[in-house]
Amino acid sequence: MRFNPALTSVFGRKMVPMSLNVETRAPVVLPDPEPLRLIDDTGRAVPVKRRQGFELPSDERLLELYRAMVVARRWDTQVTALTRQGRLATYPSALGQEATEIGSVLALEKTDWLFPTYRDSIALMTRGINPVEILSGFRGDWHSGWDPHAHRTSTQSTPLATQALHAVGMGMAAKLRGDSVATLTFVGDGATSEGDTHEAFNFAGVWQTPTVFIIQNNQFAISVPLAKQTRARTLADRAIGYGVPGYYVDGNDAAAVHAIVTAALDRARSGDGPTIIECVTYRIEAHTNSDDPSRYRSSSDVTEWKSRDPLERLEKYLVSQKMLTDAVRESINTDAEKMAELTRDEMNAEVSHDPMELFENVYAAERPGLREQRDFLAAEIAAEAAAAVGSGVAS
Amino acid sequence: MAGALNAALRDELAADPNVVVFGEDVGPLGGVFRVTDGLHAEFGEARVWDSPLAESGIVGTAIGMAMYGLRPVVEMQFDAFSYPAFEQIVSHVAKMRNRTRGRVTLPLVIRIPCAGGIGGVEHHSDSSEAYWTHTPGLTVVTPSNPADAYSMLREAIRSDDPVIFMEPKSRYWAKAAVELPVQTEPFDRAVVVREGTDVTLIAYGPTVKTALETADLASEEDLSVEVIDLRSLSPFDDETVGASVRKTHRAAVLHEAAQFSGYGAEVAARVTEREFYHLAAPILRITGFDIPYPSPKLEEFYLPTPERILNALGTWEWEA
Ligand SMILES: Cc1ncc(C[n+]2csc(CCOP(=O)(O)OP(=O)(O)O)c2C)c(N)n1
């Protein structure tokens, strides 16, 4: 595997590494403007000379990716359906983005840490977090439902780009302790305009933290297209300004995403610093269930992107490799249906909420003032219950 | 006091390998107020270092470090320059424990040199405590003297809760004969720093000194002033303050920050709600004016002085 091996042509002339006359701080070059692709739209392997030095993952690995993507899509569709039925308050779907989400997350080791956003529920599911725990926030039970330490996966961050700094900080801590741990974070295309994205890229570059940034370019920030976020040729181009290797990747090619993220994570764990990877994909669903995309994009665009479907592409390749026998397909579908069913069942079950928990875990230390407010609420609830019993209202 | 803070950092760095110190100019320079003086040389680049110049980045990365088990102590160079970190502090530092049902603990300290009185040009004299105290999940403390500075900073670093540690700049050069290490009251306790019988002056950080001077001046006029140093702004020590007010029946709260929606409003409301029948007069707020912090040549008109405080006490509707 090579990193930014070639000098890249921009504006028709050869670009040289960034520092001719200044002291060389980091000899990085602009990413190749041709997105890295290992399997093309038609499901055929890209010729070796166009692979930018990356190797196609093994057929077994590709099958594993495919299986996880099928399960993820089925699950995402199920959750969207449950949301339409009113079981969830909101759900930001990642339909169409499976190659980026799954290709990235399956490259992580158990000991690595993931710092996701609200968009990345399918990545969490693939990382092995229980669906109800993932959906706790979207159903409205509790902000975040799983134990981050148990899954080495932080909470889904809603304040855009803030989690990228957490990933850098944890990477720094791991580096200081000498642990071979990498951190990976997703950042949306819109979120790259936030100051925290800049600060995270820069801190990671200066500190050389073991951090992999996945810019998940799904073309829209709610309604706002990428052209209104940046004048840059690609978002990956920014990397050069931080002295960090940057890659521009076809985010609908699971093979390419997985190969490059695996390489970047290896690099991170061996102490060679951060990598910024832009994965170009498309958000097929609305931003969330309460969004109306017909106000800002045409359905022909969506149709066009559906024709570049990441699952179909990998499927075609695997069929050509004779990896997708009927038995394999069936087992994949069974897995997917099982996950959907489990989620349906768990999400349809009623959960009880303890209002007294509101006052727990605000602080580690006991607070008398909070105890008073807790007692107040407890008394109010008790009084209501007593009144209901008194008036014969069943509770 | 800067020396006491420096000693506290040194002793915690020595006591716990998980403690790290970083921020702007805190390395070889030792911080613009020299609070981290010598620490870089003593503990090395892996424990004490200069970060890139970005406050959200400093706090945001400290969060990730704390999640991994470190105990970061970060410095915001001046009060007004903590504002770029507002989102990280309010949305993550304060909420992470609660959002994760107690599974994630963030033991980090954000040191903020605060308040005025040192002839600083604009943006160097803000009192931003109310922004932080209004945020559930944060512990906000402020020492007024060297002994507390040492003891409270060590306690803050050992706390499993994130702490906003506000250091009154005007007290950095305050001297006191203190033998270190020293352990003062736990930092969630307010302390009566001067006993009196007629009125309670509730002060914190930079205004404790002003309150003590006021008490001196008042004694010449036969007015006995009790002075409380709150030390912790969140949590608030209702007990100590309540006991004093039940004794004196009158209270005034002092701060440099503007009055409207300021910390004094909380103090006045709380104490009134709890001690109404013991109060002989409404609780006064003697504070900065509701204007942006003034230029150095005008700050003397803004900051509450002992004379102004005494006059304010004199205008009270005293009830026998
Ligand atoms: C700091 C901040 N500003 C605004 C929002 C509201 N908001 C939520 S999602 C979103 C769009 C983000 O777009 P992008 O980063 O491209 O990610 P995507 O939703 O497409 O995955 C906005 C504006 C927010 N969550 N945080």
XYZ file of C-alpha atoms and ligand atoms in Angstrom:
741
model
C 0.000 0.000 0.000
C 1.307 3.450 -0.843
C 0.129 6.778 0.433
C -0.233 9.551 -2.075
C 2.358 7.923 -4.219
C 2.212 10.075 -7.297
C 2.532 13.764 -7.851
C -0.879 14.879 -8.849
C -1.861 16.946 -11.797
C -3.981 19.973 -11.010
C -4.936 22.747 -13.414
C -3.109 20.866 -16.095
C 0.342 21.138 -14.564
C 2.400 18.957 -12.354
C 2.098 19.777 -8.693
C 5.132 19.334 -6.540
C 5.012 18.576 -2.844
C 3.878 21.588 -0.871
C 7.231 22.819 0.306
C 9.750 24.004 -2.247
C 11.223 26.952 -0.492
C 9.920 26.512 3.017
C 11.183 23.986 5.468
C 9.414 20.726 4.868
C 6.996 20.037 7.651
C 5.028 17.347 5.943
C 5.613 16.129 2.422
C 2.014 15.517 1.428
C 0.465 16.070 -1.952
C -3.057 16.750 -3.134
C -5.293 13.704 -3.367
C -5.913 12.192 -6.740
C -9.023 13.981 -8.097
C -10.135 10.718 -9.643
C -11.960 8.953 -6.815
C -10.315 5.768 -5.670
C -12.381 2.874 -6.925
C -11.574 -0.816 -6.812
C -14.857 -2.166 -8.154
C -16.591 -0.039 -10.765
C -20.281 0.802 -11.237
C -20.824 -2.293 -13.331
C -19.369 -4.595 -10.698
C -16.052 -5.204 -12.414
C -12.672 -5.006 -10.698
C -10.779 -1.852 -11.678
C -7.457 -2.495 -13.474
C -4.507 -2.598 -11.087
C -2.876 0.516 -12.537
C -5.908 2.602 -11.570
C -6.047 1.333 -8.003
C -3.684 3.991 -6.622
C -1.610 1.266 -5.068
C -4.432 -0.307 -3.075
C -5.350 -3.943 -3.240
C -8.802 -5.377 -3.584
C -9.884 -6.991 -0.302
C -10.138 -10.775 -0.411
C -13.328 -12.358 -1.742
C -14.105 -13.620 1.768
C -13.763 -10.129 3.148
C -15.929 -8.730 0.365
C -18.584 -11.298 1.109
C -18.479 -10.314 4.755
C -18.917 -6.669 3.752
C -21.801 -7.590 1.493
C -23.521 -9.581 4.208
C -23.210 -6.699 6.673
C -24.474 -4.209 4.099
C -27.550 -6.280 3.286
C -28.335 -6.653 6.978
C -27.756 -2.933 7.501
C -30.044 -1.932 4.647
C -32.808 -4.226 5.818
C -32.431 -2.869 9.312
C -32.360 0.772 8.207
C -35.516 0.207 6.138
C -37.166 -1.449 9.116
C -36.294 1.456 11.408
C -37.615 3.976 8.883
C -40.851 1.987 8.729
C -41.111 1.929 12.520
C -40.547 5.666 12.531
C -43.409 6.165 10.059
C -45.553 4.097 12.404
C -44.730 6.499 15.182
C -42.487 4.155 17.155
C -39.542 6.551 16.955
C -39.502 10.318 17.293
C -37.056 10.672 14.434
C -34.588 8.631 12.417
C -31.806 9.835 10.138
C -31.441 7.064 7.592
C -28.180 6.072 5.924
C -29.866 4.261 3.034
C -27.502 4.305 0.059
C -24.484 5.043 2.253
C -23.853 1.453 3.324
C -20.513 1.098 1.548
C -19.039 4.024 3.453
C -20.580 3.137 6.808
C -19.946 -0.599 6.759
C -16.712 -0.456 4.775
C -15.290 1.826 7.461
C -16.620 0.212 10.589
C -15.618 -3.312 9.614
C -12.037 -2.084 9.322
C -11.964 -1.279 13.043
C -10.391 -3.573 15.591
C -12.283 -4.229 18.821
C -9.740 -2.116 20.678
C -10.198 0.895 18.380
C -12.718 3.583 19.190
C -15.509 4.911 16.981
C -16.935 8.450 17.298
C -20.185 8.482 15.316
C -22.870 11.013 14.426
C -26.653 10.683 14.404
C -26.345 9.452 10.791
C -24.324 6.385 11.616
C -26.778 4.016 13.314
C -26.085 1.214 10.831
C -22.394 1.436 11.669
C -23.269 0.988 15.344
C -25.491 -1.977 14.566
C -22.647 -3.515 12.585
C -20.299 -2.893 15.497
C -22.527 -5.147 17.553
C -24.527 -2.701 19.628
C -28.034 -3.858 20.466
C -30.657 -2.125 18.239
C -32.755 -0.898 21.165
C -29.692 0.626 22.745
C -28.858 2.389 19.472
C -32.396 3.647 19.043
C -32.852 4.718 22.655
C -32.206 8.350 21.747
C -34.380 8.361 18.619
C -37.232 6.661 20.425
C -36.897 9.181 23.207
C -36.083 6.844 26.084
C -32.706 8.209 27.053
C -30.212 10.316 25.108
C -27.711 7.553 24.621
C -28.461 3.919 25.254
C -25.284 1.861 25.265
C -22.154 1.666 27.342
C -19.496 3.463 25.289
C -16.685 1.639 27.085
C -18.197 -1.794 26.446
C -18.330 -1.197 22.694
C -15.473 1.283 22.385
C -17.999 3.488 20.667
C -18.837 6.995 21.828
C -22.311 8.503 21.773
C -23.949 9.623 18.531
C -23.033 13.266 18.362
C -25.625 15.774 17.226
C -23.692 19.051 17.638
C -21.970 18.852 14.278
C -18.252 18.021 14.118
C -17.786 18.196 17.890
C -17.114 14.459 18.094
C -14.136 14.766 15.748
C -12.230 16.543 18.508
C -13.108 13.797 20.967
C -11.634 11.283 18.552
C -8.435 13.311 18.304
C -8.206 13.702 22.079
C -8.667 10.018 22.699
C -6.142 9.247 19.992
C -3.701 11.524 21.787
C -4.370 9.775 25.105
C -3.770 6.369 23.517
C -0.584 7.647 21.949
C 0.639 9.091 25.258
C 0.049 5.743 26.928
C 1.749 3.895 24.111
C -1.353 1.855 23.260
C -1.850 0.612 19.743
C -5.344 2.027 19.457
C -6.803 4.031 16.581
C -9.828 6.311 16.642
C -12.219 6.775 13.743
C -14.842 9.456 13.317
C -17.471 10.310 10.737
C -18.051 13.916 9.692
C -20.785 14.979 7.255
C -20.080 17.170 4.235
C -22.046 20.021 5.793
C -20.226 19.587 9.077
C -16.875 20.166 7.383
C -17.823 23.855 7.380
C -17.878 23.861 11.183
C -14.869 25.214 13.027
C -14.491 22.012 15.023
C -13.700 20.080 11.835
C -10.848 22.434 11.149
C -9.623 22.276 14.725
C -9.813 18.498 14.752
C -7.863 18.141 11.483
C -5.270 20.582 12.714
C -4.815 19.128 16.199
C -4.576 15.651 14.685
C -1.949 16.849 12.238
C 0.141 18.684 14.808
C -0.085 15.959 17.430
C 0.092 13.144 14.864
C -2.734 11.311 16.555
C -3.857 7.857 15.400
C -7.106 9.225 13.991
C -8.956 8.426 10.795
C -11.482 11.006 9.629
C -14.198 9.802 7.285
C -15.835 12.743 5.580
C -19.086 11.189 4.558
C -20.041 13.329 1.598
C -23.673 12.430 0.963
C -24.108 15.661 -1.041
C -26.547 17.407 1.273
C -26.670 19.042 4.672
C -30.419 18.761 5.175
C -31.343 20.821 2.083
C -28.076 22.581 1.359
C -25.940 21.106 -1.442
C -22.188 20.775 -1.199
C -21.587 23.656 -3.615
C -22.856 25.988 -0.907
C -20.447 24.594 1.672
C -17.193 24.809 -0.188
C -15.437 26.234 -3.179
C -12.753 23.565 -2.888
C -12.344 20.989 -5.640
C -12.866 18.183 -3.159
C -13.188 18.124 0.617
C -10.229 15.757 0.737
C -8.100 18.535 -0.752
C -8.173 20.212 2.617
C -5.901 17.567 4.025
C -2.828 19.072 2.405
C -3.325 22.265 4.401
C -2.972 20.257 7.588
C 0.014 18.260 6.447
C -2.127 15.143 6.599
C -2.590 12.556 3.822
C -5.951 12.990 2.120
C -7.899 10.573 -0.061
C -10.845 11.017 -2.344
C -12.824 7.814 -2.541
C -15.886 6.434 -4.273
C -18.055 6.060 -1.184
C -20.359 3.611 -2.924
C -17.536 1.150 -3.461
C -17.280 -0.892 -0.293
C -14.072 -2.498 -1.502
C -12.317 0.842 -1.945
C -13.618 2.270 1.338
C -12.633 -0.829 3.245
C -9.182 -1.053 1.686
C -8.291 2.546 2.342
C -9.738 2.722 5.843
C -7.965 -0.503 6.781
C -4.695 0.957 5.520
C -5.270 4.261 7.300
C -6.086 2.507 10.581
C -2.958 0.351 10.289
C -0.960 3.451 9.672
C -2.551 5.138 12.679
C -1.864 2.211 14.974
C 1.746 2.040 13.907
C 2.305 5.638 14.892
C 2.264 7.311 11.496
C -0.529 9.752 12.275
C -3.949 10.726 10.953
C -5.610 10.362 7.564
C -8.493 12.321 6.053
C -10.689 10.317 3.705
C -13.589 11.776 1.744
C -16.137 9.183 0.684
C -18.481 10.387 -2.023
C -21.932 8.903 -1.694
C -25.565 10.001 -1.695
C -28.324 10.220 0.871
C -31.210 8.373 -0.789
C -33.744 8.969 1.998
C -34.855 12.311 3.382
C -32.593 13.942 6.006
C -34.958 12.578 8.634
C -38.575 11.515 8.490
C -39.674 15.121 9.025
C -37.827 16.414 5.976
C -39.331 16.984 2.514
C -36.551 16.560 -0.074
C -38.849 17.467 -2.991
C -38.306 21.084 -1.947
C -34.602 21.028 -2.787
C -33.720 18.158 -5.124
C -35.196 16.464 -8.143
C -36.274 12.871 -8.121
C -34.208 12.281 -11.251
C -31.068 12.915 -9.196
C -32.180 10.285 -6.756
C -32.912 7.860 -9.573
C -29.505 8.528 -11.039
C -27.804 7.741 -7.724
C -29.943 4.678 -7.163
C -28.410 3.307 -10.321
C -25.025 3.459 -8.562
C -26.287 1.410 -5.661
C -23.438 0.151 -3.448
C -25.115 -3.194 -2.717
C -25.879 -4.017 -6.346
C -22.325 -3.194 -7.345
C -20.796 -5.537 -4.814
C -23.404 -8.161 -5.550
C -22.522 -8.146 -9.249
C -18.862 -8.526 -8.423
C -19.477 -11.379 -6.021
C -21.722 -13.121 -8.546
C -18.961 -12.826 -11.130
C -16.628 -14.439 -8.596
C -19.169 -17.188 -7.960
C -19.273 -16.274 -4.304
C -23.009 -15.725 -4.066
C -24.553 -19.163 -4.153
C -28.235 -19.561 -3.392
C -27.347 -20.942 0.004
C -25.229 -17.898 0.837
C -27.938 -15.535 -0.324
C -30.435 -17.320 1.795
C -28.309 -17.196 4.898
C -27.716 -13.485 4.369
C -31.417 -12.841 3.979
C -32.142 -14.873 7.066
C -29.650 -12.786 9.041
C -31.232 -9.603 7.737
C -34.770 -10.712 8.516
C -33.752 -11.853 11.986
C -32.253 -8.474 12.762
C -35.341 -6.697 11.441
C -37.621 -8.924 13.452
C -35.624 -8.516 16.623
C -35.768 -4.773 16.186
C -39.496 -4.793 15.457
C -40.196 -6.865 18.531
C -38.017 -4.846 20.823
C -39.259 -1.527 19.516
C -42.879 -2.593 19.785
C -42.471 -3.633 23.399
C -43.431 -0.968 25.898
C -40.641 0.397 28.045
C -41.160 1.973 31.387
C -39.349 5.134 32.359
C -38.333 6.117 35.840
C -38.656 9.860 36.288
C -36.418 9.673 39.340
C -33.544 8.694 37.072
C -33.637 12.237 35.702
C -31.692 13.355 38.733
C -29.117 10.615 38.604
C -25.787 10.931 36.869
C -25.943 14.667 36.494
C -22.933 14.756 38.797
C -20.667 12.136 40.286
C -20.841 13.969 43.602
C -24.050 14.158 45.595
C -25.821 17.547 45.358
C -28.215 18.616 48.106
C -29.963 21.088 45.794
C -30.713 18.364 43.292
C -31.929 16.039 46.016
C -34.530 18.651 46.942
C -35.807 18.842 43.373
C -35.912 15.086 43.164
C -37.979 14.914 46.341
C -40.282 17.564 44.947
C -40.981 15.563 41.804
C -41.398 12.341 43.785
C -43.948 14.032 46.043
C -45.812 15.466 43.068
C -46.016 12.038 41.419
C -47.112 10.409 44.666
C -49.815 13.021 45.165
C -51.111 12.537 41.631
C -51.200 8.796 42.117
C -53.060 9.186 45.396
C -55.552 11.574 43.798
C -56.118 9.146 40.931
C -56.808 6.327 43.359
C -59.072 8.586 45.397
C -61.167 9.535 42.392
C -61.314 5.931 41.211
C -59.331 6.554 38.056
C -57.383 3.510 37.074
C -53.736 4.292 36.667
C -1.678 32.885 44.473
C -0.194 32.008 41.054
C 2.546 30.198 42.961
C 0.024 28.198 44.974
C -1.768 27.140 41.792
C 1.556 26.188 40.276
C 2.392 24.077 43.315
C -1.003 22.363 43.158
C -0.444 21.439 39.514
C 3.062 20.210 40.259
C 1.918 18.072 43.170
C -0.946 16.520 41.188
C 1.287 15.874 38.177
C 3.688 14.115 40.524
C 0.970 12.197 42.350
C -1.001 10.890 39.391
C 0.509 9.884 36.034
C -2.886 10.401 34.404
C -2.804 14.146 34.967
C -1.802 16.132 31.882
C -1.674 19.895 31.392
C -2.071 21.597 28.038
C -3.285 24.815 26.461
C -1.945 28.010 24.935
C 1.562 29.001 26.056
C 1.452 26.712 29.078
C 4.632 24.902 28.016
C 8.091 26.496 28.127
C 6.660 29.972 28.746
C 4.715 28.789 31.793
C 1.465 30.488 30.823
C 0.844 34.197 30.439
C 0.278 34.389 34.200
C 3.080 31.893 34.922
C 0.734 29.459 36.600
C 2.386 26.548 34.763
C 5.896 27.901 35.263
C 8.568 25.210 35.246
C 6.138 22.312 34.780
C 7.135 21.619 31.196
C 10.778 21.388 32.172
C 10.026 19.192 35.143
C 7.492 16.768 33.658
C 8.295 16.885 29.954
C 6.395 17.297 26.739
C 4.231 14.207 27.272
C 2.678 15.663 30.450
C 2.706 19.425 29.863
C 2.550 20.880 26.383
C 1.544 23.769 24.168
C -1.484 22.946 22.059
C -2.533 24.628 18.841
C -4.299 27.900 19.478
C -7.957 26.898 19.473
C -10.135 26.729 22.560
C -12.829 24.416 21.233
C -10.026 22.112 20.170
C -8.445 22.258 23.607
C -11.640 21.367 25.446
C -12.850 18.937 22.773
C -9.635 16.948 22.827
C -9.579 17.032 26.637
C -12.952 15.264 26.521
C -11.525 12.431 24.430
C -8.549 12.150 26.773
C -10.763 12.051 29.835
C -12.855 9.304 28.234
C -9.663 7.311 27.937
C -8.838 7.743 31.614
C -6.553 10.760 31.662
C -7.224 13.744 33.917
C -6.588 16.733 31.699
C -6.172 20.199 33.169
C -6.542 22.773 30.427
C -6.099 26.513 30.484
C -8.202 29.097 28.704
C -5.852 32.040 28.381
C -8.423 34.647 29.452
C -12.108 34.523 30.402
C -13.400 35.957 27.125
C -11.297 33.484 25.176
C -13.149 30.564 26.666
C -16.131 31.424 24.480
C -14.956 29.482 21.423
C -15.145 26.411 23.697
C -18.709 27.162 24.802
C -20.295 24.434 22.686
C -17.897 21.729 23.845
C -18.374 22.751 27.474
C -22.139 23.117 27.461
C -23.097 20.317 25.073
C -20.508 17.700 26.009
C -18.476 18.388 29.137
C -21.600 19.166 31.137
C -23.852 16.466 29.700
C -21.754 13.430 28.908
C -22.265 11.714 32.250
C -26.014 12.177 32.144
C -26.393 11.344 28.444
C -24.654 8.032 29.015
C -26.457 7.214 32.267
C -23.271 7.540 34.255
C -21.191 5.294 32.033
C -18.843 8.021 30.913
C -17.066 10.102 33.510
C -15.195 13.214 32.457
C -12.660 14.119 35.122
C -11.286 17.290 33.614
C -10.516 20.768 34.860
C -10.905 23.907 32.781
C -8.903 26.703 34.357
C -10.103 30.176 33.444
C -8.333 33.347 34.582
C -11.305 35.590 35.239
C -12.611 39.045 36.146
C -11.002 42.462 35.985
C -9.172 44.983 38.068
C -5.820 44.537 36.365
C -6.090 47.260 33.739
C -6.678 44.785 30.954
C -7.785 45.986 27.537
C -11.127 44.775 26.237
C -11.916 41.050 26.325
C -9.443 40.505 29.167
C -11.663 41.221 32.176
C -14.944 39.363 31.755
C -16.767 37.641 34.574
C -18.455 34.746 32.820
C -19.430 32.646 35.830
C -23.174 32.814 35.210
C -22.788 31.144 31.818
C -21.249 28.158 33.534
C -23.339 28.068 36.704
C -26.482 28.090 34.568
C -25.383 24.806 33.019
C -26.385 21.626 34.896
C -23.531 19.158 35.016
C -20.764 21.646 35.689
C -19.066 22.278 38.993
C -17.900 25.888 39.199
C -15.472 27.000 41.870
C -13.316 30.051 42.463
C -10.629 30.580 45.102
C -9.963 33.971 46.641
C -6.643 33.298 48.390
C -3.464 31.252 47.980
C -4.313 28.487 50.451
C -7.661 27.827 48.823
C -6.108 28.115 45.372
C -3.785 25.251 46.203
C -6.247 23.047 48.029
C -9.199 23.641 45.708
C -7.215 23.044 42.529
C -5.946 19.732 43.849
C -9.487 18.787 44.804
C -10.744 19.839 41.360
C -8.193 17.628 39.634
C -9.201 14.686 41.814
C -12.900 15.249 41.267
C -14.725 12.852 38.950
C -16.928 15.730 37.854
C -15.740 18.259 35.303
C -14.780 21.479 37.069
C -14.674 25.047 35.798
C -11.932 26.550 37.908
C -12.125 30.343 37.831
C -8.987 32.150 38.909
C -9.445 35.834 39.749
C -6.656 37.574 37.886
C -6.504 40.441 40.332
C -5.561 37.930 43.051
C -2.756 36.211 41.144
C -0.186 38.386 42.866
C -1.805 38.097 46.306
C 0.694 36.943 48.891
C 0.068 34.991 52.040
C 2.280 33.002 54.348
C 1.052 29.522 53.569
C 2.905 26.335 54.163
C 2.273 23.839 51.370
C 0.770 21.371 51.053
C -2.293 22.786 52.745
C -5.778 21.399 52.905
C -8.607 23.850 53.401
C -12.337 23.146 53.604
C -13.806 20.888 50.882
C -14.497 23.075 47.884
C -18.263 22.737 47.998
C -18.357 24.526 51.347
C -18.670 28.268 51.742
C -16.595 29.746 54.512
C -17.264 32.605 56.895
C -14.035 34.534 56.510
C -15.007 37.260 58.949
C -17.634 37.121 61.613
C -20.124 39.912 62.132
C -23.608 40.449 63.460
C -25.381 43.155 61.431
C -25.164 42.132 57.822
C -23.822 39.275 55.694
C -21.753 40.135 52.648
C -21.729 37.212 50.229
C -18.665 37.356 48.020
C -16.512 35.093 45.859
C -13.267 35.218 43.931
C -12.071 38.776 43.432
C -14.752 40.418 45.596
C -13.805 38.613 48.815
C -10.974 41.063 49.317
C -13.323 43.984 48.631
C -15.799 42.583 51.121
C -13.138 42.279 53.822
C -12.061 45.870 53.203
C -15.684 46.896 53.452
C -15.971 45.135 56.793
C -12.947 47.100 58.060
C -14.436 50.351 56.912
C -17.831 49.461 58.360
C -16.400 48.690 61.761
C -15.300 52.329 61.973
C -18.982 53.185 61.617
C -20.088 50.620 64.158
C -21.530 48.297 61.601
C -20.563 44.677 62.115
C -20.214 42.913 58.770
C -19.973 39.151 58.317
C -18.177 38.094 55.140
C -18.788 34.798 53.390
C -16.456 33.468 50.722
C -18.650 31.159 48.636
C -15.690 29.335 47.028
C -18.081 27.099 45.141
C -20.655 28.797 42.905
C -22.156 25.507 41.787
C -23.016 23.706 43.993
C -24.181 26.467 46.324
C -23.728 26.038 50.057
C -27.234 26.919 51.292
C -26.396 25.804 54.787
C -23.518 28.141 55.550
C -25.161 31.106 53.869
C -28.515 30.378 55.500
C -26.999 30.134 58.972
C -25.307 33.499 58.545
C -28.440 35.209 57.278
C -30.505 33.789 60.128
C -28.019 35.467 62.439
C -27.628 38.860 60.741
C -31.068 39.095 59.064
C -29.603 41.111 56.230
C -27.545 40.124 53.236
C -25.941 41.618 50.175
C -24.231 39.746 47.370
C -21.215 41.139 45.571
C -19.817 40.449 42.152
C -17.943 42.111 39.334
C -20.175 40.668 36.621
C -23.094 42.710 35.312
C -26.174 42.583 37.483
C -28.974 41.591 35.113
C -29.388 37.792 35.103
C -26.154 37.619 37.044
C -25.109 35.145 39.705
C -26.314 37.516 42.423
C -29.880 37.104 41.221
C -29.663 33.403 41.993
C -28.189 34.043 45.419
C -30.824 36.635 46.288
C -33.674 34.439 45.102
C -32.449 31.292 46.849
C -31.775 32.949 50.131
C -35.100 34.796 50.029
C -37.019 31.597 49.287
C -35.392 29.788 52.166
C -34.882 32.475 54.755
C -37.693 34.943 54.075
C -38.935 35.024 57.646
C -35.467 35.733 58.934
C -34.861 38.635 56.613
C -35.341 42.164 57.836
C -34.653 43.684 54.448
C -34.508 42.670 50.808
C -31.255 41.145 49.643
C -29.114 43.653 47.808
C -26.992 43.013 44.762
C -23.912 45.164 44.577
C -22.360 44.385 41.239
C -20.930 45.677 38.002
C -23.233 47.759 35.825
C -25.203 46.290 32.929
C -22.640 47.420 30.388
C -19.737 45.774 28.570
C -16.672 45.730 30.802
C -15.051 49.175 30.531
C -11.613 50.295 29.339
C -8.768 50.354 31.882
C -9.069 54.109 32.560
C -12.728 53.672 33.463
C -12.812 50.366 35.294
C -12.508 52.070 38.679
C -16.014 53.436 38.128
C -17.366 50.018 37.317
C -15.932 47.803 40.023
C -17.760 47.786 43.367
C -15.582 49.519 45.970
C -15.851 49.320 49.753
C -17.272 52.865 49.770
C -19.920 52.003 47.224
C -20.805 48.866 49.128
C -21.045 50.704 52.406
C -23.222 53.384 50.835
C -25.475 50.712 49.417
C -25.825 49.137 52.833
C -26.676 52.579 54.178
C -29.564 53.052 51.793
C -31.305 49.954 53.069
C -34.692 50.124 54.588
C -33.565 49.067 58.026
C -36.201 47.548 60.105
C -35.783 47.466 63.844
C -23.677 22.797 15.444
C -24.926 22.357 14.751
N -25.563 23.193 13.910
C -26.713 22.812 13.314
C -27.249 21.579 13.535
C -28.579 21.160 12.893
N -28.332 20.112 11.860
C -28.489 18.818 12.157
S -28.048 17.832 10.889
C -27.657 19.133 9.914
C -27.092 18.881 8.547
C -25.752 18.236 8.608
O -25.333 17.848 7.351
P -24.070 16.947 7.102
O -22.960 17.341 7.999
O -23.774 16.968 5.646
O -24.492 15.485 7.570
P -25.733 14.573 7.096
O -26.903 14.951 7.936
O -25.949 14.821 5.645
O -25.301 13.199 7.392
C -27.900 20.331 10.577
C -27.708 21.660 9.982
C -26.558 20.732 14.411
N -26.986 19.503 14.696
N -25.390 21.136 14.996
